[in-house]
Amino acid sequence: DIKLIDTVHMAAIPTKNDYPRLTAKPAQVAEMLGYKDVKSVYGLIRTGKIRARKVGNTFLVNLTSVREFAGEE
């Protein structure tokens, strides 16, 4: 059997890139904020200035809280 792909409806299926990014790793946040050291980001997490969740061995930082900290929102 040959299966035909419905390309008209396939375009409506959202892909990973269609969604806004909600989290980032601490190293990425350090780069976004212009910090030289990731330890600064961990300090912001520890003091509650930015929000993050620990997932396994790493933190995922909430990017909305980073924007608020940076004064963009």
PDB file of C-alpha atoms in Angstrom:
ATOM      1  CA  ASP A   1       0.000   0.000   0.000  1.00  0.00           C
ATOM      2  CA  ILE A   2       1.128   3.516  -0.784  1.00  0.00           C
ATOM      3  CA  LYS A   3       0.074   6.144   1.720  1.00  0.00           C
ATOM      4  CA  LEU A   4      -0.527   9.633   0.413  1.00  0.00           C
ATOM      5  CA  ILE A   5       0.490  12.553   2.561  1.00  0.00           C
ATOM      6  CA  ASP A   6      -2.083  15.292   2.879  1.00  0.00           C
ATOM      7  CA  THR A   7       0.223  18.313   2.520  1.00  0.00           C
ATOM      8  CA  VAL A   8      -2.642  20.796   2.805  1.00  0.00           C
ATOM      9  CA  HIS A   9      -3.521  19.727   6.342  1.00  0.00           C
ATOM     10  CA  MET A  10       0.038  18.872   7.304  1.00  0.00           C
ATOM     11  CA  ALA A  11       1.000  22.562   7.286  1.00  0.00           C
ATOM     12  CA  ALA A  12      -1.511  23.195  10.081  1.00  0.00           C
ATOM     13  CA  ILE A  13       0.326  20.877  12.477  1.00  0.00           C
ATOM     14  CA  PRO A  14       2.442  23.040  14.802  1.00  0.00           C
ATOM     15  CA  THR A  15       6.121  22.219  14.997  1.00  0.00           C
ATOM     16  CA  LYS A  16       8.594  22.761  17.818  1.00  0.00           C
ATOM     17  CA  ASN A  17       9.673  26.083  16.298  1.00  0.00           C
ATOM     18  CA  ASP A  18       6.104  27.450  16.275  1.00  0.00           C
ATOM     19  CA  TYR A  19       6.009  27.819  20.056  1.00  0.00           C
ATOM     20  CA  PRO A  20       7.752  30.578  22.018  1.00  0.00           C
ATOM     21  CA  ARG A  21      10.672  29.444  24.129  1.00  0.00           C
ATOM     22  CA  LEU A  22       9.721  29.494  27.818  1.00  0.00           C
ATOM     23  CA  THR A  23      12.880  28.269  29.533  1.00  0.00           C
ATOM     24  CA  ALA A  24      16.639  28.257  29.119  1.00  0.00           C
ATOM     25  CA  LYS A  25      19.614  26.697  30.867  1.00  0.00           C
ATOM     26  CA  PRO A  26      21.647  28.888  33.244  1.00  0.00           C
ATOM     27  CA  ALA A  27      24.584  29.121  30.807  1.00  0.00           C
ATOM     28  CA  GLN A  28      22.243  30.472  28.120  1.00  0.00           C
ATOM     29  CA  VAL A  29      20.774  32.989  30.572  1.00  0.00           C
ATOM     30  CA  ALA A  30      24.273  34.143  31.562  1.00  0.00           C
ATOM     31  CA  GLU A  31      25.020  34.792  27.904  1.00  0.00           C
ATOM     32  CA  MET A  32      21.711  36.642  27.416  1.00  0.00           C
ATOM     33  CA  LEU A  33      22.430  38.911  30.382  1.00  0.00           C
ATOM     34  CA  GLY A  34      26.050  39.468  29.409  1.00  0.00           C
ATOM     35  CA  TYR A  35      27.491  37.719  32.481  1.00  0.00           C
ATOM     36  CA  LYS A  36      30.895  36.082  32.258  1.00  0.00           C
ATOM     37  CA  ASP A  37      30.094  33.458  34.878  1.00  0.00           C
ATOM     38  CA  VAL A  38      27.164  31.072  35.306  1.00  0.00           C
ATOM     39  CA  LYS A  39      27.559  31.378  39.084  1.00  0.00           C
ATOM     40  CA  SER A  40      25.937  34.811  38.868  1.00  0.00           C
ATOM     41  CA  VAL A  41      22.804  33.225  37.395  1.00  0.00           C
ATOM     42  CA  TYR A  42      22.722  30.617  40.172  1.00  0.00           C
ATOM     43  CA  GLY A  43      22.939  33.506  42.650  1.00  0.00           C
ATOM     44  CA  LEU A  44      19.925  35.176  41.033  1.00  0.00           C
ATOM     45  CA  ILE A  45      18.025  31.880  41.272  1.00  0.00           C
ATOM     46  CA  ARG A  46      19.027  31.381  44.916  1.00  0.00           C
ATOM     47  CA  THR A  47      17.959  34.924  45.922  1.00  0.00           C
ATOM     48  CA  GLY A  48      14.656  34.587  44.039  1.00  0.00           C
ATOM     49  CA  LYS A  49      15.352  37.372  41.554  1.00  0.00           C
ATOM     50  CA  ILE A  50      14.704  34.965  38.674  1.00  0.00           C
ATOM     51  CA  ARG A  51      12.573  31.823  38.761  1.00  0.00           C
ATOM     52  CA  ALA A  52      13.837  28.367  37.873  1.00  0.00           C
ATOM     53  CA  ARG A  53      12.915  24.717  38.306  1.00  0.00           C
ATOM     54  CA  LYS A  54      15.347  21.929  38.905  1.00  0.00           C
ATOM     55  CA  VAL A  55      14.856  19.158  36.349  1.00  0.00           C
ATOM     56  CA  GLY A  56      17.122  16.212  36.959  1.00  0.00           C
ATOM     57  CA  ASN A  57      20.620  17.575  37.360  1.00  0.00           C
ATOM     58  CA  THR A  58      20.066  21.026  35.873  1.00  0.00           C
ATOM     59  CA  PHE A  59      17.933  24.111  36.272  1.00  0.00           C
ATOM     60  CA  LEU A  60      15.502  25.432  33.686  1.00  0.00           C
ATOM     61  CA  VAL A  61      15.164  29.184  34.073  1.00  0.00           C
ATOM     62  CA  ASN A  62      11.841  30.878  33.370  1.00  0.00           C
ATOM     63  CA  LEU A  63      12.538  33.396  30.587  1.00  0.00           C
ATOM     64  CA  THR A  64       9.673  35.684  31.582  1.00  0.00           C
ATOM     65  CA  SER A  65      11.355  36.188  34.958  1.00  0.00           C
ATOM     66  CA  VAL A  66      14.656  36.921  33.173  1.00  0.00           C
ATOM     67  CA  ARG A  67      12.937  39.585  31.033  1.00  0.00           C
ATOM     68  CA  GLU A  68      11.360  41.097  34.164  1.00  0.00           C
ATOM     69  CA  PHE A  69      14.738  41.110  35.920  1.00  0.00           C
ATOM     70  CA  ALA A  70      16.355  42.774  32.902  1.00  0.00           C
ATOM     71  CA  GLY A  71      13.581  45.403  32.844  1.00  0.00           C
ATOM     72  CA  GLU A  72      12.114  44.378  29.506  1.00  0.00           C
ATOM     73  CA  GLU A  73       8.636  43.584  30.898  1.00  0.00           C
TER      74      GLU A  73
END
